[in-house]
Amino acid sequence: MSSTPSPQRPSTDLAAFAAALGIGSLLILFGHITTQDLASYAVAIAALYGIWNNRERRM
């Protein structure tokens, strides 16, 4: 009998997302990075998170 998988740490993921969104907004607001740079960083970080998340599931 299989059950639907539930998220392992939804509150931690939500807190990390909110922190990243806030930091990205502040960096753009104060002119430290452009929106294009932030998009590039977001893609790279999302890829690393995806790899990390899959690694935890395989263990």
PDB file of C-alpha atoms in Angstrom:
ATOM      1  CA  MET A   1       0.000   0.000   0.000  1.00  0.00           C
ATOM      2  CA  SER A   2       1.516   3.307  -1.038  1.00  0.00           C
ATOM      3  CA  SER A   3       0.760   6.713   0.341  1.00  0.00           C
ATOM      4  CA  THR A   4       1.401  10.107  -1.133  1.00  0.00           C
ATOM      5  CA  PRO A   5       4.730  11.564  -0.077  1.00  0.00           C
ATOM      6  CA  SER A   6       4.564  14.604   2.145  1.00  0.00           C
ATOM      7  CA  PRO A   7       7.106  17.432   2.173  1.00  0.00           C
ATOM      8  CA  GLN A   8       9.904  16.773   4.626  1.00  0.00           C
ATOM      9  CA  ARG A   9      10.442  20.307   5.909  1.00  0.00           C
ATOM     10  CA  PRO A  10       7.859  22.700   4.477  1.00  0.00           C
ATOM     11  CA  SER A  11       8.377  25.409   7.110  1.00  0.00           C
ATOM     12  CA  THR A  12      12.155  25.387   6.610  1.00  0.00           C
ATOM     13  CA  ASP A  13      11.759  25.606   2.837  1.00  0.00           C
ATOM     14  CA  LEU A  14       9.286  28.469   3.217  1.00  0.00           C
ATOM     15  CA  ALA A  15      11.611  30.369   5.548  1.00  0.00           C
ATOM     16  CA  ALA A  16      14.539  29.908   3.160  1.00  0.00           C
ATOM     17  CA  PHE A  17      12.424  31.090   0.223  1.00  0.00           C
ATOM     18  CA  ALA A  18      11.237  34.175   2.118  1.00  0.00           C
ATOM     19  CA  ALA A  19      14.794  35.018   3.193  1.00  0.00           C
ATOM     20  CA  ALA A  20      16.150  34.647  -0.347  1.00  0.00           C
ATOM     21  CA  LEU A  21      13.321  36.757  -1.748  1.00  0.00           C
ATOM     22  CA  GLY A  22      13.900  39.480   0.827  1.00  0.00           C
ATOM     23  CA  ILE A  23      17.670  39.553   0.334  1.00  0.00           C
ATOM     24  CA  GLY A  24      17.285  39.620  -3.448  1.00  0.00           C
ATOM     25  CA  SER A  25      14.821  42.494  -3.207  1.00  0.00           C
ATOM     26  CA  LEU A  26      17.130  44.474  -0.948  1.00  0.00           C
ATOM     27  CA  LEU A  27      20.135  43.915  -3.213  1.00  0.00           C
ATOM     28  CA  ILE A  28      18.166  45.194  -6.207  1.00  0.00           C
ATOM     29  CA  LEU A  29      16.682  48.096  -4.238  1.00  0.00           C
ATOM     30  CA  PHE A  30      20.081  49.341  -3.094  1.00  0.00           C
ATOM     31  CA  GLY A  31      21.639  48.846  -6.525  1.00  0.00           C
ATOM     32  CA  HIS A  32      24.159  46.163  -5.620  1.00  0.00           C
ATOM     33  CA  ILE A  33      23.018  43.795  -8.401  1.00  0.00           C
ATOM     34  CA  THR A  34      20.833  44.024 -11.492  1.00  0.00           C
ATOM     35  CA  THR A  35      17.687  42.004 -12.053  1.00  0.00           C
ATOM     36  CA  GLN A  36      19.524  39.974 -14.709  1.00  0.00           C
ATOM     37  CA  ASP A  37      22.245  39.064 -12.217  1.00  0.00           C
ATOM     38  CA  LEU A  38      19.635  38.082  -9.654  1.00  0.00           C
ATOM     39  CA  ALA A  39      17.892  35.863 -12.212  1.00  0.00           C
ATOM     40  CA  SER A  40      21.193  34.133 -12.982  1.00  0.00           C
ATOM     41  CA  TYR A  41      21.899  33.579  -9.291  1.00  0.00           C
ATOM     42  CA  ALA A  42      18.371  32.267  -8.734  1.00  0.00           C
ATOM     43  CA  VAL A  43      18.738  29.690 -11.511  1.00  0.00           C
ATOM     44  CA  ALA A  44      22.084  28.519 -10.133  1.00  0.00           C
ATOM     45  CA  ILE A  45      20.798  28.286  -6.562  1.00  0.00           C
ATOM     46  CA  ALA A  46      17.637  26.460  -7.685  1.00  0.00           C
ATOM     47  CA  ALA A  47      19.769  23.915  -9.544  1.00  0.00           C
ATOM     48  CA  LEU A  48      21.964  23.355  -6.485  1.00  0.00           C
ATOM     49  CA  TYR A  49      18.886  22.973  -4.274  1.00  0.00           C
ATOM     50  CA  GLY A  50      17.408  20.446  -6.703  1.00  0.00           C
ATOM     51  CA  ILE A  51      20.599  18.396  -6.638  1.00  0.00           C
ATOM     52  CA  TRP A  52      20.773  18.573  -2.845  1.00  0.00           C
ATOM     53  CA  ASN A  53      17.108  17.613  -2.450  1.00  0.00           C
ATOM     54  CA  ASN A  54      17.482  14.592  -4.756  1.00  0.00           C
ATOM     55  CA  ARG A  55      20.615  13.501  -2.882  1.00  0.00           C
ATOM     56  CA  GLU A  56      18.670  13.382   0.394  1.00  0.00           C
ATOM     57  CA  ARG A  57      15.949  11.228  -1.176  1.00  0.00           C
ATOM     58  CA  ARG A  58      18.447   8.690  -2.533  1.00  0.00           C
ATOM     59  CA  MET A  59      20.049   8.090   0.873  1.00  0.00           C
TER      60      MET A  59
END
